[in-house]
mmCIF file of C-alpha atoms in Angstrom:
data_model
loop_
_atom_site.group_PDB
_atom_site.id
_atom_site.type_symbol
_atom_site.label_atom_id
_atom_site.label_comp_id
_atom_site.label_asym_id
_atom_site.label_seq_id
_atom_site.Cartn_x
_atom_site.Cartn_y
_atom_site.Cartn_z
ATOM 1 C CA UNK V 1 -49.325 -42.203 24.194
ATOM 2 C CA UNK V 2 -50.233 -39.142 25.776
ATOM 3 C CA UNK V 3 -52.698 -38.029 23.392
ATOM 4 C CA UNK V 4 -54.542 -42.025 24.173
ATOM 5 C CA UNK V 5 -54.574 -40.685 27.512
ATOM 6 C CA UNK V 6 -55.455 -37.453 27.301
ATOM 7 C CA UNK V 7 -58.771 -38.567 24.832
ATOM 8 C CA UNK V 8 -59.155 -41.509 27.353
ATOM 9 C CA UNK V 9 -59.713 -38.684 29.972
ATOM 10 C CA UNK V 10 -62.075 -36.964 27.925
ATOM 11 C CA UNK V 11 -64.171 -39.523 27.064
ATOM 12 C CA UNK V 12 -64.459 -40.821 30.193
ATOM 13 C CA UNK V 13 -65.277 -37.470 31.827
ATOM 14 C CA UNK V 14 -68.445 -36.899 29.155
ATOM 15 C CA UNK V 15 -69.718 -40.054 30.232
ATOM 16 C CA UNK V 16 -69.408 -40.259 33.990
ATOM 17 C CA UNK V 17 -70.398 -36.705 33.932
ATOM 18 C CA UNK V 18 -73.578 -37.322 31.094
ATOM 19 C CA UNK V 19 -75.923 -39.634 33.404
ATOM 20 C CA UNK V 20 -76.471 -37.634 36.161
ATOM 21 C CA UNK V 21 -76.582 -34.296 33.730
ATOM 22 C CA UNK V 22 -79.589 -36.141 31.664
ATOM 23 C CA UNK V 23 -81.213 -37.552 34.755
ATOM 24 C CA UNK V 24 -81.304 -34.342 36.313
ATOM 25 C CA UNK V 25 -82.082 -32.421 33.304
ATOM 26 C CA UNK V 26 -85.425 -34.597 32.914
ATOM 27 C CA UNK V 27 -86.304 -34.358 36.819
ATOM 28 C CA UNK V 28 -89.594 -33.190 37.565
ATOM 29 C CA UNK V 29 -89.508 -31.528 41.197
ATOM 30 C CA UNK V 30 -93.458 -30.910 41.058
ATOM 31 C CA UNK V 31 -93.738 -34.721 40.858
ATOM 32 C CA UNK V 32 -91.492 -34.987 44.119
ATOM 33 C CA UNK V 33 -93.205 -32.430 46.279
ATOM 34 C CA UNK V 34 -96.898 -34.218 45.388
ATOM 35 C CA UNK V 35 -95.431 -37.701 46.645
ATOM 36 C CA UNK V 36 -95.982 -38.883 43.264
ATOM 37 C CA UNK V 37 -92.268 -39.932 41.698
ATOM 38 C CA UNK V 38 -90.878 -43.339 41.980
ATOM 39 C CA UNK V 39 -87.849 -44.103 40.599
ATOM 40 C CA UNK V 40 -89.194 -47.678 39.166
ATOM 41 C CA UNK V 41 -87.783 -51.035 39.478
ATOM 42 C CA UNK V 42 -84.802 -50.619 37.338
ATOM 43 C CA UNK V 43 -83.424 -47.793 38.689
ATOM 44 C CA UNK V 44 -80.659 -49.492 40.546
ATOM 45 C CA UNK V 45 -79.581 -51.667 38.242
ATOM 46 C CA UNK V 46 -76.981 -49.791 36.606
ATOM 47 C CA UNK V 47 -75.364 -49.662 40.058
ATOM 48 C CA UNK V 48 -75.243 -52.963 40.887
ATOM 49 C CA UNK V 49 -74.421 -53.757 37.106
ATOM 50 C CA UNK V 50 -71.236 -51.271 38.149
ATOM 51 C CA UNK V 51 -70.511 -52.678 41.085
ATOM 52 C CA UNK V 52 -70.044 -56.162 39.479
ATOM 53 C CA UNK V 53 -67.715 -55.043 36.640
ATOM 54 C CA UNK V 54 -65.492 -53.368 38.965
ATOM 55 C CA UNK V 55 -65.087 -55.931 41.189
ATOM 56 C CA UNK V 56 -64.822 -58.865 37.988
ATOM 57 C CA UNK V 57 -61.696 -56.067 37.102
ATOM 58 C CA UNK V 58 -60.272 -56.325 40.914
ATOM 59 C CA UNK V 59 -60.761 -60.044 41.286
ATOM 60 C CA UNK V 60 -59.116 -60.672 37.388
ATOM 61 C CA UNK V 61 -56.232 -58.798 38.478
ATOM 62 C CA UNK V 62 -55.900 -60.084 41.720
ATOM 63 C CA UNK V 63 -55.426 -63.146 40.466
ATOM 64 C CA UNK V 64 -53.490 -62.763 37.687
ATOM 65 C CA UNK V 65 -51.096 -59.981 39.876
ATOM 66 C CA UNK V 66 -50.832 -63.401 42.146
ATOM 67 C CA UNK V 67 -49.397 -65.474 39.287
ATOM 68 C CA UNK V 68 -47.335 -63.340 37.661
ATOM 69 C CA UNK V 69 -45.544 -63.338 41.002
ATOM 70 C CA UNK V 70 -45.557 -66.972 41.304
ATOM 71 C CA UNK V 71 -44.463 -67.325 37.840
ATOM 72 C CA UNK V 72 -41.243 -64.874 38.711
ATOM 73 C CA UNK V 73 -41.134 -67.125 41.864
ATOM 74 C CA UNK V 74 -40.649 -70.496 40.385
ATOM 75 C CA UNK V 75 -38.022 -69.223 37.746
ATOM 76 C CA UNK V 76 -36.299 -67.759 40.906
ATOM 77 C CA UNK V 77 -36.490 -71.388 42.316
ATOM 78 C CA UNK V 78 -34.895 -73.022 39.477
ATOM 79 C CA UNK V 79 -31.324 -74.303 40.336
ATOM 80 C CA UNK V 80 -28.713 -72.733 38.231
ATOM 81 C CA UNK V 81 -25.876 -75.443 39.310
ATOM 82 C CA UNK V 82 -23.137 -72.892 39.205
ATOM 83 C CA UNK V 83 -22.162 -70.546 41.936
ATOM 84 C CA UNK V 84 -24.489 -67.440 42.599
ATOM 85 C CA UNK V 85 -22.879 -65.163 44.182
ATOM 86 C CA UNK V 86 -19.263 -63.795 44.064
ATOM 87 C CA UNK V 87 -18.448 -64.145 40.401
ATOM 88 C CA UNK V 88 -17.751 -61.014 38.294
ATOM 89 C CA UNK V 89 -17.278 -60.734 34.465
ATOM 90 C CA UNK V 90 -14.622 -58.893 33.193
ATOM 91 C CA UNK V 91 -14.377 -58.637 29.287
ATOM 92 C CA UNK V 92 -10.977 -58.804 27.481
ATOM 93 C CA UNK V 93 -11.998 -55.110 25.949
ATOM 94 C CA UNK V 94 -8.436 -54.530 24.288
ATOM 95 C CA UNK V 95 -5.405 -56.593 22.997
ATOM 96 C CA UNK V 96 -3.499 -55.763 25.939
ATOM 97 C CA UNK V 97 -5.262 -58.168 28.205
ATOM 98 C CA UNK V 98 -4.673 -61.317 25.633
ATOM 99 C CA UNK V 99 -1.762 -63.708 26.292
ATOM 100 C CA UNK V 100 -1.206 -62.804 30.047
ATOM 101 C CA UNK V 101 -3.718 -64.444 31.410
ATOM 102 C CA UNK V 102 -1.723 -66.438 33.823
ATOM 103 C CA UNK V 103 0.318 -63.450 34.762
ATOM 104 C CA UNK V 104 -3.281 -62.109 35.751
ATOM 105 C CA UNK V 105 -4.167 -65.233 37.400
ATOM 106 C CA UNK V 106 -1.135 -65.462 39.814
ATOM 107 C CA UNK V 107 -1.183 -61.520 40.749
ATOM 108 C CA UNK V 108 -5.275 -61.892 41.623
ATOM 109 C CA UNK V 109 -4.831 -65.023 43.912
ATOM 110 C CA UNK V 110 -1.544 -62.872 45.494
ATOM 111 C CA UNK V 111 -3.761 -60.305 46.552
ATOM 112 C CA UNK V 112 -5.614 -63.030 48.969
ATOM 113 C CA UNK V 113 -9.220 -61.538 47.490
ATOM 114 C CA UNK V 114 -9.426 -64.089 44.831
ATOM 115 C CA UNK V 115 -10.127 -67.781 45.486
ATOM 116 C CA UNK V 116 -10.079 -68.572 41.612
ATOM 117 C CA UNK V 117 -9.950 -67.134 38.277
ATOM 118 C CA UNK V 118 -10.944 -68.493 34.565
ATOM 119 C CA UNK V 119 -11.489 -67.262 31.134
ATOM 120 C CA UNK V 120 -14.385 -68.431 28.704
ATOM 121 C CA UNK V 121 -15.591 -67.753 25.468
ATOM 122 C CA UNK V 122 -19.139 -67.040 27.226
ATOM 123 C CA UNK V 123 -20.032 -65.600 30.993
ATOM 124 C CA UNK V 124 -21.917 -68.263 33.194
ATOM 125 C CA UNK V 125 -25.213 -65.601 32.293
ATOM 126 C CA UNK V 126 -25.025 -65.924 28.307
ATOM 127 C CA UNK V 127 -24.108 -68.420 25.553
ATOM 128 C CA UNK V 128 -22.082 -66.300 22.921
ATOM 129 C CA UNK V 129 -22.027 -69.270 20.234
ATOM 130 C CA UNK V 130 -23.911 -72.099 18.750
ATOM 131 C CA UNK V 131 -22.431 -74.017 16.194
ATOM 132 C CA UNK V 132 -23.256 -76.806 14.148
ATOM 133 C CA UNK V 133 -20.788 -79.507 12.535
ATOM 134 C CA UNK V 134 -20.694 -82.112 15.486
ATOM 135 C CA UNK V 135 -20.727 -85.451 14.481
ATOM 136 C CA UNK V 136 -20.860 -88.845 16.299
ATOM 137 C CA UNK V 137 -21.158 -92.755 15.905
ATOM 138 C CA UNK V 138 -25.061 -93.273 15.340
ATOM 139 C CA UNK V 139 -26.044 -89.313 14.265
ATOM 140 C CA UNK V 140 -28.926 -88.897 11.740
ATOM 141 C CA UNK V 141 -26.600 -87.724 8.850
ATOM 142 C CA UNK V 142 -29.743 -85.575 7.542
ATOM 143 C CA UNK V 143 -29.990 -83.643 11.032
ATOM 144 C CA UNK V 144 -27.728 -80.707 12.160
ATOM 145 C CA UNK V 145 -28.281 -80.292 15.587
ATOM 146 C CA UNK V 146 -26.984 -77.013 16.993
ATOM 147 C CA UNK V 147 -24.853 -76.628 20.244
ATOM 148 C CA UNK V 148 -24.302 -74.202 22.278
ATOM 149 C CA UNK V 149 -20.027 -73.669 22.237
ATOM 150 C CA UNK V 150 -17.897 -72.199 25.201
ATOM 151 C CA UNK V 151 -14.131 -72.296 24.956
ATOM 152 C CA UNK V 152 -12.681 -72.533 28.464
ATOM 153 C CA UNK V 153 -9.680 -72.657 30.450
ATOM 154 C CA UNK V 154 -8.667 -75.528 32.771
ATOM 155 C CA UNK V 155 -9.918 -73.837 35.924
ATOM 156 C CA UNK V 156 -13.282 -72.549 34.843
ATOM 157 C CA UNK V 157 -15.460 -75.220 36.665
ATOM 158 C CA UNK V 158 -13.401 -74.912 39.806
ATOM 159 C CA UNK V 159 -14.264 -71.164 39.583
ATOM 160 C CA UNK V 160 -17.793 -71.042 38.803
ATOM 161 C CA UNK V 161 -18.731 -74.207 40.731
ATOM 162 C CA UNK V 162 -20.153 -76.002 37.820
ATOM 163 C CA UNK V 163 -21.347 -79.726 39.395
ATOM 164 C CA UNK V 164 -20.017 -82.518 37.588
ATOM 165 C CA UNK V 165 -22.314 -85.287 37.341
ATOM 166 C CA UNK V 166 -20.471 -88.157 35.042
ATOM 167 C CA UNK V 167 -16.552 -88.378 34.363
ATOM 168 C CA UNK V 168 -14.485 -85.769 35.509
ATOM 169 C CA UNK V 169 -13.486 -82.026 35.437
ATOM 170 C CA UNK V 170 -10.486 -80.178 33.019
ATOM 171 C CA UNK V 171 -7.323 -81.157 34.791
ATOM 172 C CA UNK V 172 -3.416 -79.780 34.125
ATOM 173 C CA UNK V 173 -2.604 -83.055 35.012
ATOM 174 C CA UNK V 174 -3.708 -84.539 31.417
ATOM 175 C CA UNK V 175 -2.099 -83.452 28.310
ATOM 176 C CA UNK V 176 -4.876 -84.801 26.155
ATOM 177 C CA UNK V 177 -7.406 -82.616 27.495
ATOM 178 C CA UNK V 178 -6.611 -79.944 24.945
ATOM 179 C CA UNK V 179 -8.495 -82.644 22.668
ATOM 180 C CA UNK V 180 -11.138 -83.553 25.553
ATOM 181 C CA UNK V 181 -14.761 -82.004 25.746
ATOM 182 C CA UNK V 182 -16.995 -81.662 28.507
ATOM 183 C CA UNK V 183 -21.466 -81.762 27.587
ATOM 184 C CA UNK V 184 -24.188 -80.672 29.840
ATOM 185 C CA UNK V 185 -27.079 -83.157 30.451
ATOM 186 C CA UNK V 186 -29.381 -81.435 27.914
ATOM 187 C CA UNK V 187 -26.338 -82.318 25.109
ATOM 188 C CA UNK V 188 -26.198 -85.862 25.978
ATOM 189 C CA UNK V 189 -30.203 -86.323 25.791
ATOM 190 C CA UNK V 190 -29.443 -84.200 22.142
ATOM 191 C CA UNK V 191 -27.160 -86.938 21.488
ATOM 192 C CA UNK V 192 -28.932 -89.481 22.740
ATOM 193 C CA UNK V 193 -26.387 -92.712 22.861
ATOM 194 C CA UNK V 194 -27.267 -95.185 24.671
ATOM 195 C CA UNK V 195 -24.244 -96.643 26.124
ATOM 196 C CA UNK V 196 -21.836 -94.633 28.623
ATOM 197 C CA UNK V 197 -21.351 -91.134 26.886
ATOM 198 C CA UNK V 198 -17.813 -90.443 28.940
ATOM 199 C CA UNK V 199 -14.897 -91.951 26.547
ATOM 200 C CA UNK V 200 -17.220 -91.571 23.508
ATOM 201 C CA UNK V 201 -15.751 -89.974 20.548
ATOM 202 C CA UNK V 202 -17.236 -86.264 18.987
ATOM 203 C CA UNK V 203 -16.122 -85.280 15.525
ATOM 204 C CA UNK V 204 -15.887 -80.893 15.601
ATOM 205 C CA UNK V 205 -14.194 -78.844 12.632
ATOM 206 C CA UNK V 206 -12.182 -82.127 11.354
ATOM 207 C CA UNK V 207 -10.962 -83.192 14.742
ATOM 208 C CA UNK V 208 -12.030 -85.888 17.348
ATOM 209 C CA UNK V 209 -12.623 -84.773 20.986
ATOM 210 C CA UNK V 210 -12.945 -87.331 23.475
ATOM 211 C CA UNK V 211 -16.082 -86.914 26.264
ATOM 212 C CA UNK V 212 -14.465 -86.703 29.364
ATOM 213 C CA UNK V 213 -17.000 -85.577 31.915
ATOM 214 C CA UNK V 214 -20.724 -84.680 32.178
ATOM 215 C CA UNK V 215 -22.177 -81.375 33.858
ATOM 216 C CA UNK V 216 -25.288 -81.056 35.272
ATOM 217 C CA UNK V 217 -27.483 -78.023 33.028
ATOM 218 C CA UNK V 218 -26.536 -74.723 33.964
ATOM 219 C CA UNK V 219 -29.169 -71.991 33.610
ATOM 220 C CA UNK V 220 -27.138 -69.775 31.229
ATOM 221 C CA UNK V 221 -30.302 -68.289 29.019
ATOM 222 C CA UNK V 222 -33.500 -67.613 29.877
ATOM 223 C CA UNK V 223 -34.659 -69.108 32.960
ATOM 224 C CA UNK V 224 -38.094 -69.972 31.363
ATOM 225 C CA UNK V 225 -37.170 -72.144 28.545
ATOM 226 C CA UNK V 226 -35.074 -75.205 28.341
ATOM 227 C CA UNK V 227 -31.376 -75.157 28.493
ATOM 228 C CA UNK V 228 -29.360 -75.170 25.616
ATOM 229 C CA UNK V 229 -27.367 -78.173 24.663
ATOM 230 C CA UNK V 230 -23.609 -76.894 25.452
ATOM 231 C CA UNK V 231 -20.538 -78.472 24.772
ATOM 232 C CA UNK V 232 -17.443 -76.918 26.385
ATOM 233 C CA UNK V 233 -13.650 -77.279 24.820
ATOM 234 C CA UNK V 234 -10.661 -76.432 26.651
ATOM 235 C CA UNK V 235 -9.603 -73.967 23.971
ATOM 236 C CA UNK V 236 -8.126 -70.871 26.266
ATOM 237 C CA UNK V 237 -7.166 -68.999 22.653
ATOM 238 C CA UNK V 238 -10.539 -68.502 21.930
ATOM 239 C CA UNK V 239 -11.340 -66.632 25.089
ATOM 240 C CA UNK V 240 -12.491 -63.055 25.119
ATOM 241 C CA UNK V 241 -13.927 -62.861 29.151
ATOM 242 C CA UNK V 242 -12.738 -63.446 32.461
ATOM 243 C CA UNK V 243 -14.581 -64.914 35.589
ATOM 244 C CA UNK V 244 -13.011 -64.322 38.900
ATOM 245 C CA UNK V 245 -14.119 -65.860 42.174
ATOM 246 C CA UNK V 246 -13.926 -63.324 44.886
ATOM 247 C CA UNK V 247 -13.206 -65.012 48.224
ATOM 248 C CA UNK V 248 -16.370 -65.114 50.856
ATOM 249 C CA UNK V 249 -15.862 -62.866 53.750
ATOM 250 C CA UNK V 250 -14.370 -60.013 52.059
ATOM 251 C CA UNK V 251 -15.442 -56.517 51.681
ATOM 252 C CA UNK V 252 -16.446 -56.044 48.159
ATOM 253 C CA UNK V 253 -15.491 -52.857 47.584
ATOM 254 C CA UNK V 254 -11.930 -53.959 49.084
ATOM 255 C CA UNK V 255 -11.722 -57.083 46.456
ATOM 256 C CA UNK V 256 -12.799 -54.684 43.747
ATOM 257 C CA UNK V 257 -10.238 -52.184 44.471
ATOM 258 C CA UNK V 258 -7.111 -55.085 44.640
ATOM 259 C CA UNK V 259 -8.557 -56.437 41.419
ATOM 260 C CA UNK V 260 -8.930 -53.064 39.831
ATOM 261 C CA UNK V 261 -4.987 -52.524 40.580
ATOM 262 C CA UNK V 262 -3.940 -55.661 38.781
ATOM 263 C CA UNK V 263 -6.077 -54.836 35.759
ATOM 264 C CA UNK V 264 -4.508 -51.979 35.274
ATOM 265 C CA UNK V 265 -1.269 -53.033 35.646
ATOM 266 C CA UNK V 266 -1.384 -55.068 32.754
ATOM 267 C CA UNK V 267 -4.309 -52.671 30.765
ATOM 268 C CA UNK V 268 -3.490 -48.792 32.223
ATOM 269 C CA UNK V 269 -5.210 -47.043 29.038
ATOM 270 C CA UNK V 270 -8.937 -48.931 29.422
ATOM 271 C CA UNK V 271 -11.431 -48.489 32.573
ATOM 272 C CA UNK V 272 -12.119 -51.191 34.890
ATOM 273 C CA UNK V 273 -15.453 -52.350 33.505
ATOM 274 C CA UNK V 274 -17.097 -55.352 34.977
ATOM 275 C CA UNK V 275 -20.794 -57.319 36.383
ATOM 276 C CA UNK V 276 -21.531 -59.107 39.089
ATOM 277 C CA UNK V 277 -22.616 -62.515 37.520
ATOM 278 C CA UNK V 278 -25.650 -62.523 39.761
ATOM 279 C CA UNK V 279 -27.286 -59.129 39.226
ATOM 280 C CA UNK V 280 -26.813 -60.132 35.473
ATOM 281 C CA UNK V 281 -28.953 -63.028 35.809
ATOM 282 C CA UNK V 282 -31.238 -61.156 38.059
ATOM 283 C CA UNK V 283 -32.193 -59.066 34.709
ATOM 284 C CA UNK V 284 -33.116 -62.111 33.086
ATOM 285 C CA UNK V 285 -36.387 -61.094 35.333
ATOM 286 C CA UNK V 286 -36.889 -57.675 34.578
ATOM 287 C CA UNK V 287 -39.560 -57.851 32.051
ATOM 288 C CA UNK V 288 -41.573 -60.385 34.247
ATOM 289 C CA UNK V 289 -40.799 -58.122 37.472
ATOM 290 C CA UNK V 290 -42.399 -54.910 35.023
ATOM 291 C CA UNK V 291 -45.545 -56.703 34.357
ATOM 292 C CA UNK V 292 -45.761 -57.811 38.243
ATOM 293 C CA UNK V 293 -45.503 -54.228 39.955
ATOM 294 C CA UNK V 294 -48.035 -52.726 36.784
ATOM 295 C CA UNK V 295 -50.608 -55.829 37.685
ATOM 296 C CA UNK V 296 -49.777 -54.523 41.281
ATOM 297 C CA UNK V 297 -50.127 -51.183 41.116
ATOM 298 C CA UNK V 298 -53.646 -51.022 38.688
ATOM 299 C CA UNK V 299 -54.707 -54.010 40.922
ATOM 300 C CA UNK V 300 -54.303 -51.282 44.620
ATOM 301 C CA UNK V 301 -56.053 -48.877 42.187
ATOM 302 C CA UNK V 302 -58.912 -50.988 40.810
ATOM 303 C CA UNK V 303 -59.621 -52.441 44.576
ATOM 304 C CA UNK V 304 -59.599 -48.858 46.237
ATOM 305 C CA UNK V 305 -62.164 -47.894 43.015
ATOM 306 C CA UNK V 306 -64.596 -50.504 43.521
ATOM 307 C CA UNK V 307 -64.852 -50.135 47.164
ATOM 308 C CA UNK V 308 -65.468 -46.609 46.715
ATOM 309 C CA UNK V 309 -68.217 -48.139 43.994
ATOM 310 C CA UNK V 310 -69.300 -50.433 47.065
ATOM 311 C CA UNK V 311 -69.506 -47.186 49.572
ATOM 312 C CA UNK V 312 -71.326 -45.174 47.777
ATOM 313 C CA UNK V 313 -73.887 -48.387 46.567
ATOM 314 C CA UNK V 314 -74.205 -49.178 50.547
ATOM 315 C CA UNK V 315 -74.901 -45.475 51.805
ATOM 316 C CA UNK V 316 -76.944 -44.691 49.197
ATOM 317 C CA UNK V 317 -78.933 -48.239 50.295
ATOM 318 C CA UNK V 318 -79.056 -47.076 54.236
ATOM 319 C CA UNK V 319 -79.825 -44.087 53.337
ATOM 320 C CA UNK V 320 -83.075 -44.829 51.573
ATOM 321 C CA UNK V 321 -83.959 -47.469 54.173
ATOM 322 C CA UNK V 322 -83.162 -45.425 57.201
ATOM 323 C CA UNK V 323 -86.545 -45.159 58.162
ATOM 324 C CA UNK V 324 -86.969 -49.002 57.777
ATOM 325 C CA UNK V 325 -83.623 -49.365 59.801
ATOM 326 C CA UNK V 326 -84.767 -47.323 62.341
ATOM 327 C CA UNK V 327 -88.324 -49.324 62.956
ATOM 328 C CA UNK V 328 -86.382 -52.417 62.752
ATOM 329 C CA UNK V 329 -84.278 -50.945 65.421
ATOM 330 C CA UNK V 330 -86.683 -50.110 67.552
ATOM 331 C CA UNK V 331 -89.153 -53.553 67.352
ATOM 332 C CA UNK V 332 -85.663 -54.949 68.794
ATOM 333 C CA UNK V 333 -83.371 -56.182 65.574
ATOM 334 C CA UNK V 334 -79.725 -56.561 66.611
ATOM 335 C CA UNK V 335 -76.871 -54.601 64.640
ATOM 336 C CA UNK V 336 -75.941 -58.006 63.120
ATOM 337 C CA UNK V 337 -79.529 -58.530 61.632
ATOM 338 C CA UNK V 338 -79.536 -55.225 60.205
ATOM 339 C CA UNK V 339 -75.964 -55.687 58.727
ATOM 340 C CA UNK V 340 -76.919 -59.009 57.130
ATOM 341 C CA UNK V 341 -80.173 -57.281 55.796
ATOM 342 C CA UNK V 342 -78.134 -54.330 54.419
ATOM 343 C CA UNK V 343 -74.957 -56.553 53.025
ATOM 344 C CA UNK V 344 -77.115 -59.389 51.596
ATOM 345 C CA UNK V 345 -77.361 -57.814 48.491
ATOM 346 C CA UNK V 346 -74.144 -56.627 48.217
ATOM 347 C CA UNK V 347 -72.692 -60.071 48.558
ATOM 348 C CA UNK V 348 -74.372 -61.459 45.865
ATOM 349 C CA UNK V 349 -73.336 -58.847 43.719
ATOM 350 C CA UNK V 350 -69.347 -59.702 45.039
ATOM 351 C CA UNK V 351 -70.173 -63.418 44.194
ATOM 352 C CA UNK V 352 -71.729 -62.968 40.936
ATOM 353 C CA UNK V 353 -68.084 -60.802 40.190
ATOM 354 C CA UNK V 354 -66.493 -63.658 41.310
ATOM 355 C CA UNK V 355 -67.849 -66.627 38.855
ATOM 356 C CA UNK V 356 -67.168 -63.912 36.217
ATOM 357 C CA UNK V 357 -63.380 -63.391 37.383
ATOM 358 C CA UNK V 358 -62.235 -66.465 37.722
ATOM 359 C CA UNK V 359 -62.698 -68.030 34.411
ATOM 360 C CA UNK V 360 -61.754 -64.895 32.637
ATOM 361 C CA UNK V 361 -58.384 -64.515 35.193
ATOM 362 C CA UNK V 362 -57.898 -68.405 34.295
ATOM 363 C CA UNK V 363 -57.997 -68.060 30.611
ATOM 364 C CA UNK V 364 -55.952 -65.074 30.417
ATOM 365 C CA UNK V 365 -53.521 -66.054 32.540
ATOM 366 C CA UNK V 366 -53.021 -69.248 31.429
ATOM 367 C CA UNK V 367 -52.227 -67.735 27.699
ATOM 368 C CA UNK V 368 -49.705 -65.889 29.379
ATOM 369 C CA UNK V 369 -47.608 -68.773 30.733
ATOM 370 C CA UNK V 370 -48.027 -70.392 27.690
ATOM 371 C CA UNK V 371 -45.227 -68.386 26.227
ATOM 372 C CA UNK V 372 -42.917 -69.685 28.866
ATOM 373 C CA UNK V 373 -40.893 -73.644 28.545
ATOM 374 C CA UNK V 374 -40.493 -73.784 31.845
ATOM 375 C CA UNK V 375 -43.757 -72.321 33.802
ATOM 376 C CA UNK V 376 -45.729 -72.232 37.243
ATOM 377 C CA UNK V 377 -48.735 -74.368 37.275
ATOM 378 C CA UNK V 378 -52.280 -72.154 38.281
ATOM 379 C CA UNK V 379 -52.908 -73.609 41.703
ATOM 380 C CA UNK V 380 -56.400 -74.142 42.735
ATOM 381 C CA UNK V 381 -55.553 -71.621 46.124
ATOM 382 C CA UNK V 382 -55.192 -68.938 43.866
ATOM 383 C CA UNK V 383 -59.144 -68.606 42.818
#
């Protein structure tokens, strides 16, 4: 990498530094001090022809800095259907949390921090398992359709807030839930019966499960692609993470601390590891975020370069034509006249930029989203 950049330099030094050491090299003063040089018709084309690429570069990456954001933007926008804020993970990291979990339970919601605790085969950021094997009245029998698999306990959608959109929630209150399943909405398109899914009966590892509820898709995976077809059992022995609840209104760090002391009660020789659910699923934007601020920053520099281009083009302009300015002046032309005079040309050259930017930004860009399910549209105010 370094050595790109260093050679980069290098070669980019020779040649900035090359035209005006061959054009001087081949002056002729003598020709100046008769009155006889011109510098010909072409001699500022290589300016303007500068001038253009460097603003096609700042206009291109203005526009494709601007989407990038918006792209970020209307991930960010995307309802996850689960609560946000106040959930942290805490992973079952030795045996000595296993089989207390509602010892756990009733010393967290003693401590008045803790509005509700659950434990999952998956957090609400991450599906651990998919699995196949599911079988139903009217499946394809050459198809194996893979679901997404989270064993839960009976309180996990009162914890994370999961919305329930058809039948109802795990309950205590029903023995037979132990044989019960609950499907997102992307697993019942998957499944795709056509009478009332809620009673139906799903065939998984030689037993029959009985649909008792719908929930609305819950952004668990990427927040660009489609969500994944989950089926949740209430299955607490296959659990391996906890989600707690903190209660709104407290102090953090003072909920931490009380939950820190219970953990330890019950798991002294491990440390008190755990993630805020929502600054997980923030870092489901990191790579996007990366790409943003680099567009950003080379976008500041590539705008600060070509007005510097710009500058230099316009004093060097003024400065030839100061004696034309000055005439101008003086037969009584306004400062707006000779502004329009001296920025005509310059604005062409911006424009010209422009119907080069725009379809290159376009096409670029819109290869980038491509590699996203669930994308931004390229909005006309953009260009």
């Amino acid at each position: 990498f370094w050595l790109v950049c260093f050679a980069f330099t290098i070669v980019t030094g020779l040649i900035s530094g090359s035209s005006p050491a061959f054009y001087l090299s081949k002056f002729e003063p003598i020709e100046v001090l008769k009155g006889t040089f011109r510098a010909g018709k072409l001699a500022s084309l290589p300016r303007k022809v500068l001038v253009v690429i460097q603003f096609t570069f700042s206009i291109a990456l203005i526009i494709g800095t601007v989407i990038v954001f918006k792209q970020i933007q209307f991930a960010k926008n995307r309802p996850v259907n689960y609560k946000e804020e106040g959930l942290i993970t805490i992973k079952m990291s030795t045996p000595d949390l296993y089989g207390h979990y509602d010892a756990i339970r009733n010393d967290l919601l003693s401590t008045c921090v803790v509005e509700n605790m659950a434990q999952s085969s998956s957090p609400t950021t991450r599906v651990n398992s998919n699995q196949i094997g599911f079988d139903w009245q009217g499946k394809d029998p050459n198809s194996l359709p893979a679901f997404g698999t989270i064993a839960v306990s009976v309180d996990f959608g009162k914890t994370i807030g999961w919305k329930v959109k058809e039948g109802r929630d795990f309950s205590k209150d029903f023995s037979t839930d132990t044989l019960g399943i609950i499907l997102n909405e992307s697993a019942v398109s998957l499944i795709g019966m056509k009478q009332d899914i809620v009673g139906q009966i799903i065939q998984f590892n030689d037993k029959k499960y009985s649909v008792i509820g719908v929930v609305k898709d819950m952004i668990m995976e990427s927040p660009y692609k489609p969500v994944i077809p989950t089926v949740f059992l209430y299955d607490p022995n296959w659990a391996n993470v906890f989600t707690i609840a903190m209660k709104s209104g407290v102090p953090v760090k003072d909920a931490l601390s009380k939950i820190e002391t219970v953990f330890k009660k019950y798991n002294p020789s491990a440390p008190f590891d755990y993630t805020f659910n929502d600054e997980d699923y923030s870092k489901k934007f990191a790579d996007e975020q990366r790409v943003g601020n680099l567009a950003t920053f080379f976008t500041i520099l590539a705008i600060f370069i070509s007005c510097l281009g710009l500058f230099g083009l316009a004093s060097f302009v003024a400065e030839q034509r100061k004696k034309e300015i000055g005439v101008r002046k003086v037969l009584g032309a306004s400062t707006f006249n000779l502004w329009k005079m001296l920025s005509k040309e310059f604005a062409v050259l911006v424009i010209i930029s422009c119907l080069i930017a725009v379809p290159l930004a376009w096409y670029y860009a819109n290869n980038w989203l491509q590699q996203y399910d669930y994308r931004t549209t390229i909005s006309f105010w953009i260009f």
